[in-house]
Amino acid sequence: MALNDPLGDLIARIHNAQMRKKSKVIFAARGCGVSVLDVLKSEGYIRGYASVDTPAGAASWRLN
């Protein structure tokens, strides 16, 4: 399935995880996503993020 709005998907995943009181979010790595994560971290909205290897070999990021 094609993703039309990766930035909106990233924000929605973070919001949904926060509403469910999840401590981690995993999502597919995208080009502009790292820049957005840097801004969210510098503004204090997230504690941090790290690259994660998935079994399928796709690049992903995990938010803390």
PDB file of N, CA and C in Angstrom:
ATOM      1  N   MET A   1       0.844  -1.180   0.000  1.00  0.00           N
ATOM      2  CA  MET A   1       0.000   0.000   0.000  1.00  0.00           C
ATOM      3  C   MET A   1       0.885   1.238   0.000  1.00  0.00           C
ATOM      4  N   ALA A   2       0.596   2.155  -0.896  1.00  0.00           N
ATOM      5  CA  ALA A   2       1.376   3.383  -1.007  1.00  0.00           C
ATOM      6  C   ALA A   2       0.981   4.357   0.095  1.00  0.00           C
ATOM      7  N   LEU A   3       1.981   5.042   0.613  1.00  0.00           N
ATOM      8  CA  LEU A   3       1.744   6.015   1.668  1.00  0.00           C
ATOM      9  C   LEU A   3       1.785   7.403   1.039  1.00  0.00           C
ATOM     10  N   ASN A   4       0.674   8.120   1.081  1.00  0.00           N
ATOM     11  CA  ASN A   4       0.590   9.417   0.427  1.00  0.00           C
ATOM     12  C   ASN A   4       1.189  10.551   1.246  1.00  0.00           C
ATOM     13  N   ASP A   5       1.152  10.446   2.559  1.00  0.00           N
ATOM     14  CA  ASP A   5       1.610  11.533   3.424  1.00  0.00           C
ATOM     15  C   ASP A   5       2.487  10.975   4.539  1.00  0.00           C
ATOM     16  N   PRO A   6       3.771  10.722   4.261  1.00  0.00           N
ATOM     17  CA  PRO A   6       4.626  10.112   5.283  1.00  0.00           C
ATOM     18  C   PRO A   6       4.818  10.984   6.522  1.00  0.00           C
ATOM     19  N   LEU A   7       4.846  12.292   6.355  1.00  0.00           N
ATOM     20  CA  LEU A   7       5.007  13.179   7.504  1.00  0.00           C
ATOM     21  C   LEU A   7       3.761  13.149   8.393  1.00  0.00           C
ATOM     22  N   GLY A   8       2.597  13.172   7.769  1.00  0.00           N
ATOM     23  CA  GLY A   8       1.352  13.072   8.524  1.00  0.00           C
ATOM     24  C   GLY A   8       1.236  11.725   9.225  1.00  0.00           C
ATOM     25  N   ASP A   9       1.696  10.671   8.563  1.00  0.00           N
ATOM     26  CA  ASP A   9       1.687   9.342   9.167  1.00  0.00           C
ATOM     27  C   ASP A   9       2.596   9.301  10.390  1.00  0.00           C
ATOM     28  N   LEU A  10       3.769   9.918  10.298  1.00  0.00           N
ATOM     29  CA  LEU A  10       4.701   9.975  11.428  1.00  0.00           C
ATOM     30  C   LEU A  10       4.065  10.673  12.627  1.00  0.00           C
ATOM     31  N   ILE A  11       3.472  11.831  12.393  1.00  0.00           N
ATOM     32  CA  ILE A  11       2.836  12.589  13.471  1.00  0.00           C
ATOM     33  C   ILE A  11       1.660  11.807  14.062  1.00  0.00           C
ATOM     34  N   ALA A  12       0.873  11.171  13.210  1.00  0.00           N
ATOM     35  CA  ALA A  12      -0.274  10.387  13.695  1.00  0.00           C
ATOM     36  C   ALA A  12       0.191   9.203  14.539  1.00  0.00           C
ATOM     37  N   ARG A  13       1.260   8.535  14.127  1.00  0.00           N
ATOM     38  CA  ARG A  13       1.766   7.407  14.901  1.00  0.00           C
ATOM     39  C   ARG A  13       2.265   7.856  16.273  1.00  0.00           C
ATOM     40  N   ILE A  14       2.953   8.999  16.320  1.00  0.00           N
ATOM     41  CA  ILE A  14       3.419   9.525  17.606  1.00  0.00           C
ATOM     42  C   ILE A  14       2.229   9.890  18.491  1.00  0.00           C
ATOM     43  N   HIS A  15       1.244  10.545  17.923  1.00  0.00           N
ATOM     44  CA  HIS A  15       0.054  10.944  18.673  1.00  0.00           C
ATOM     45  C   HIS A  15      -0.695   9.732  19.202  1.00  0.00           C
ATOM     46  N   ASN A  16      -0.914   8.739  18.350  1.00  0.00           N
ATOM     47  CA  ASN A  16      -1.644   7.536  18.770  1.00  0.00           C
ATOM     48  C   ASN A  16      -0.895   6.784  19.865  1.00  0.00           C
ATOM     49  N   ALA A  17       0.420   6.705  19.754  1.00  0.00           N
ATOM     50  CA  ALA A  17       1.208   6.025  20.784  1.00  0.00           C
ATOM     51  C   ALA A  17       1.117   6.774  22.112  1.00  0.00           C
ATOM     52  N   GLN A  18       1.130   8.095  22.040  1.00  0.00           N
ATOM     53  CA  GLN A  18       1.026   8.883  23.263  1.00  0.00           C
ATOM     54  C   GLN A  18      -0.342   8.693  23.916  1.00  0.00           C
ATOM     55  N   MET A  19      -1.392   8.629  23.111  1.00  0.00           N
ATOM     56  CA  MET A  19      -2.736   8.434  23.646  1.00  0.00           C
ATOM     57  C   MET A  19      -2.883   7.063  24.302  1.00  0.00           C
ATOM     58  N   ARG A  20      -2.144   6.073  23.811  1.00  0.00           N
ATOM     59  CA  ARG A  20      -2.182   4.721  24.366  1.00  0.00           C
ATOM     60  C   ARG A  20      -1.103   4.494  25.422  1.00  0.00           C
ATOM     61  N   LYS A  21      -0.373   5.568  25.739  1.00  0.00           N
ATOM     62  CA  LYS A  21       0.691   5.533  26.750  1.00  0.00           C
ATOM     63  C   LYS A  21       1.788   4.512  26.423  1.00  0.00           C
ATOM     64  N   LYS A  22       2.118   4.426  25.130  1.00  0.00           N
ATOM     65  CA  LYS A  22       3.206   3.559  24.679  1.00  0.00           C
ATOM     66  C   LYS A  22       4.524   4.305  24.832  1.00  0.00           C
ATOM     67  N   SER A  23       5.566   3.587  25.188  1.00  0.00           N
ATOM     68  CA  SER A  23       6.864   4.237  25.373  1.00  0.00           C
ATOM     69  C   SER A  23       7.703   4.237  24.097  1.00  0.00           C
ATOM     70  N   LYS A  24       7.330   3.405  23.109  1.00  0.00           N
ATOM     71  CA  LYS A  24       8.105   3.321  21.871  1.00  0.00           C
ATOM     72  C   LYS A  24       7.181   3.282  20.666  1.00  0.00           C
ATOM     73  N   VAL A  25       7.660   3.858  19.562  1.00  0.00           N
ATOM     74  CA  VAL A  25       6.950   3.859  18.290  1.00  0.00           C
ATOM     75  C   VAL A  25       7.941   3.421  17.225  1.00  0.00           C
ATOM     76  N   ILE A  26       7.547   2.489  16.369  1.00  0.00           N
ATOM     77  CA  ILE A  26       8.407   2.078  15.258  1.00  0.00           C
ATOM     78  C   ILE A  26       7.702   2.433  13.956  1.00  0.00           C
ATOM     79  N   PHE A  27       8.431   3.081  13.044  1.00  0.00           N
ATOM     80  CA  PHE A  27       7.855   3.467  11.762  1.00  0.00           C
ATOM     81  C   PHE A  27       8.936   3.434  10.703  1.00  0.00           C
ATOM     82  N   ALA A  28       8.533   3.379   9.452  1.00  0.00           N
ATOM     83  CA  ALA A  28       9.464   3.294   8.326  1.00  0.00           C
ATOM     84  C   ALA A  28      10.262   4.585   8.179  1.00  0.00           C
ATOM     85  N   ALA A  29      11.528   4.424   7.862  1.00  0.00           N
ATOM     86  CA  ALA A  29      12.410   5.575   7.691  1.00  0.00           C
ATOM     87  C   ALA A  29      12.101   6.266   6.361  1.00  0.00           C
ATOM     88  N   ARG A  30      11.970   7.547   6.396  1.00  0.00           N
ATOM     89  CA  ARG A  30      11.734   8.375   5.211  1.00  0.00           C
ATOM     90  C   ARG A  30      12.759   9.492   5.179  1.00  0.00           C
ATOM     91  N   GLY A  31      12.898  10.139   4.029  1.00  0.00           N
ATOM     92  CA  GLY A  31      13.910  11.176   3.852  1.00  0.00           C
ATOM     93  C   GLY A  31      13.783  12.356   4.805  1.00  0.00           C
ATOM     94  N   CYS A  32      12.629  12.975   4.879  1.00  0.00           N
ATOM     95  CA  CYS A  32      12.463  14.167   5.708  1.00  0.00           C
ATOM     96  C   CYS A  32      12.160  13.817   7.162  1.00  0.00           C
ATOM     97  N   GLY A  33      11.898  12.549   7.445  1.00  0.00           N
ATOM     98  CA  GLY A  33      11.529  12.138   8.793  1.00  0.00           C
ATOM     99  C   GLY A  33      12.608  12.407   9.819  1.00  0.00           C
ATOM    100  N   VAL A  34      13.876  12.235   9.441  1.00  0.00           N
ATOM    101  CA  VAL A  34      14.972  12.449  10.373  1.00  0.00           C
ATOM    102  C   VAL A  34      15.056  13.917  10.772  1.00  0.00           C
ATOM    103  N   SER A  35      14.851  14.809   9.828  1.00  0.00           N
ATOM    104  CA  SER A  35      14.871  16.239  10.138  1.00  0.00           C
ATOM    105  C   SER A  35      13.745  16.606  11.099  1.00  0.00           C
ATOM    106  N   VAL A  36      12.577  16.040  10.880  1.00  0.00           N
ATOM    107  CA  VAL A  36      11.440  16.298  11.764  1.00  0.00           C
ATOM    108  C   VAL A  36      11.724  15.742  13.153  1.00  0.00           C
ATOM    109  N   LEU A  37      12.310  14.549  13.219  1.00  0.00           N
ATOM    110  CA  LEU A  37      12.653  13.965  14.518  1.00  0.00           C
ATOM    111  C   LEU A  37      13.676  14.818  15.255  1.00  0.00           C
ATOM    112  N   ASP A  38      14.631  15.394  14.535  1.00  0.00           N
ATOM    113  CA  ASP A  38      15.607  16.283  15.170  1.00  0.00           C
ATOM    114  C   ASP A  38      14.924  17.497  15.795  1.00  0.00           C
ATOM    115  N   VAL A  39      13.971  18.071  15.084  1.00  0.00           N
ATOM    116  CA  VAL A  39      13.246  19.237  15.601  1.00  0.00           C
ATOM    117  C   VAL A  39      12.394  18.840  16.809  1.00  0.00           C
ATOM    118  N   LEU A  40      11.692  17.712  16.715  1.00  0.00           N
ATOM    119  CA  LEU A  40      10.864  17.263  17.843  1.00  0.00           C
ATOM    120  C   LEU A  40      11.719  17.002  19.078  1.00  0.00           C
ATOM    121  N   LYS A  41      12.904  16.458  18.877  1.00  0.00           N
ATOM    122  CA  LYS A  41      13.799  16.201  20.007  1.00  0.00           C
ATOM    123  C   LYS A  41      14.324  17.505  20.600  1.00  0.00           C
ATOM    124  N   SER A  42      14.730  18.442  19.752  1.00  0.00           N
ATOM    125  CA  SER A  42      15.276  19.706  20.262  1.00  0.00           C
ATOM    126  C   SER A  42      14.220  20.543  20.983  1.00  0.00           C
ATOM    127  N   GLU A  43      12.954  20.384  20.595  1.00  0.00           N
ATOM    128  CA  GLU A  43      11.862  21.119  21.244  1.00  0.00           C
ATOM    129  C   GLU A  43      11.315  20.393  22.470  1.00  0.00           C
ATOM    130  N   GLY A  44      11.780  19.173  22.717  1.00  0.00           N
ATOM    131  CA  GLY A  44      11.373  18.446  23.914  1.00  0.00           C
ATOM    132  C   GLY A  44      10.122  17.597  23.770  1.00  0.00           C
ATOM    133  N   TYR A  45       9.639  17.373  22.536  1.00  0.00           N
ATOM    134  CA  TYR A  45       8.438  16.565  22.344  1.00  0.00           C
ATOM    135  C   TYR A  45       8.730  15.073  22.418  1.00  0.00           C
ATOM    136  N   ILE A  46       9.955  14.666  22.054  1.00  0.00           N
ATOM    137  CA  ILE A  46      10.369  13.276  22.178  1.00  0.00           C
ATOM    138  C   ILE A  46      11.703  13.243  22.904  1.00  0.00           C
ATOM    139  N   ARG A  47      12.003  12.121  23.562  1.00  0.00           N
ATOM    140  CA  ARG A  47      13.278  11.990  24.282  1.00  0.00           C
ATOM    141  C   ARG A  47      14.419  11.645  23.346  1.00  0.00           C
ATOM    142  N   GLY A  48      14.134  10.891  22.302  1.00  0.00           N
ATOM    143  CA  GLY A  48      15.178  10.501  21.370  1.00  0.00           C
ATOM    144  C   GLY A  48      14.670   9.495  20.362  1.00  0.00           C
ATOM    145  N   TYR A  49      15.565   9.081  19.469  1.00  0.00           N
ATOM    146  CA  TYR A  49      15.217   8.088  18.465  1.00  0.00           C
ATOM    147  C   TYR A  49      16.471   7.325  18.069  1.00  0.00           C
ATOM    148  N   ALA A  50      16.262   6.137  17.531  1.00  0.00           N
ATOM    149  CA  ALA A  50      17.381   5.295  17.114  1.00  0.00           C
ATOM    150  C   ALA A  50      16.974   4.486  15.888  1.00  0.00           C
ATOM    151  N   SER A  51      17.952   4.164  15.063  1.00  0.00           N
ATOM    152  CA  SER A  51      17.719   3.331  13.894  1.00  0.00           C
ATOM    153  C   SER A  51      17.531   1.883  14.336  1.00  0.00           C
ATOM    154  N   VAL A  52      16.605   1.180  13.688  1.00  0.00           N
ATOM    155  CA  VAL A  52      16.286  -0.204  14.041  1.00  0.00           C
ATOM    156  C   VAL A  52      16.321  -1.039  12.768  1.00  0.00           C
ATOM    157  N   ASP A  53      16.935  -2.218  12.847  1.00  0.00           N
ATOM    158  CA  ASP A  53      16.900  -3.164  11.732  1.00  0.00           C
ATOM    159  C   ASP A  53      15.686  -4.068  11.899  1.00  0.00           C
ATOM    160  N   THR A  54      14.888  -4.168  10.866  1.00  0.00           N
ATOM    161  CA  THR A  54      13.707  -5.022  10.918  1.00  0.00           C
ATOM    162  C   THR A  54      13.999  -6.353  10.235  1.00  0.00           C
ATOM    163  N   PRO A  55      13.250  -7.395  10.557  1.00  0.00           N
ATOM    164  CA  PRO A  55      13.477  -8.701   9.928  1.00  0.00           C
ATOM    165  C   PRO A  55      13.326  -8.666   8.404  1.00  0.00           C
ATOM    166  N   ALA A  56      12.463  -7.811   7.908  1.00  0.00           N
ATOM    167  CA  ALA A  56      12.247  -7.726   6.462  1.00  0.00           C
ATOM    168  C   ALA A  56      13.364  -6.957   5.760  1.00  0.00           C
ATOM    169  N   GLY A  57      14.269  -6.365   6.524  1.00  0.00           N
ATOM    170  CA  GLY A  57      15.373  -5.625   5.933  1.00  0.00           C
ATOM    171  C   GLY A  57      15.076  -4.156   5.656  1.00  0.00           C
ATOM    172  N   ALA A  58      13.882  -3.704   5.982  1.00  0.00           N
ATOM    173  CA  ALA A  58      13.520  -2.298   5.766  1.00  0.00           C
ATOM    174  C   ALA A  58      14.073  -1.444   6.905  1.00  0.00           C
ATOM    175  N   ALA A  59      14.511  -0.249   6.573  1.00  0.00           N
ATOM    176  CA  ALA A  59      15.013   0.671   7.600  1.00  0.00           C
ATOM    177  C   ALA A  59      13.841   1.258   8.374  1.00  0.00           C
ATOM    178  N   SER A  60      14.015   1.349   9.689  1.00  0.00           N
ATOM    179  CA  SER A  60      12.965   1.886  10.550  1.00  0.00           C
ATOM    180  C   SER A  60      13.607   2.707  11.658  1.00  0.00           C
ATOM    181  N   TRP A  61      12.779   3.506  12.326  1.00  0.00           N
ATOM    182  CA  TRP A  61      13.224   4.310  13.459  1.00  0.00           C
ATOM    183  C   TRP A  61      12.378   3.956  14.654  1.00  0.00           C
ATOM    184  N   ARG A  62      12.988   3.969  15.844  1.00  0.00           N
ATOM    185  CA  ARG A  62      12.264   3.731  17.088  1.00  0.00           C
ATOM    186  C   ARG A  62      12.360   4.993  17.938  1.00  0.00           C
ATOM    187  N   LEU A  63      11.225   5.499  18.360  1.00  0.00           N
ATOM    188  CA  LEU A  63      11.199   6.671  19.235  1.00  0.00           C
ATOM    189  C   LEU A  63      11.212   6.219  20.684  1.00  0.00           C
ATOM    190  N   ASN A  64      11.903   6.948  21.519  1.00  0.00           N
ATOM    191  CA  ASN A  64      11.908   6.675  22.951  1.00  0.00           C
ATOM    192  C   ASN A  64      11.116   7.760  23.658  1.00  0.00           C
TER     193      ASN A  64
END
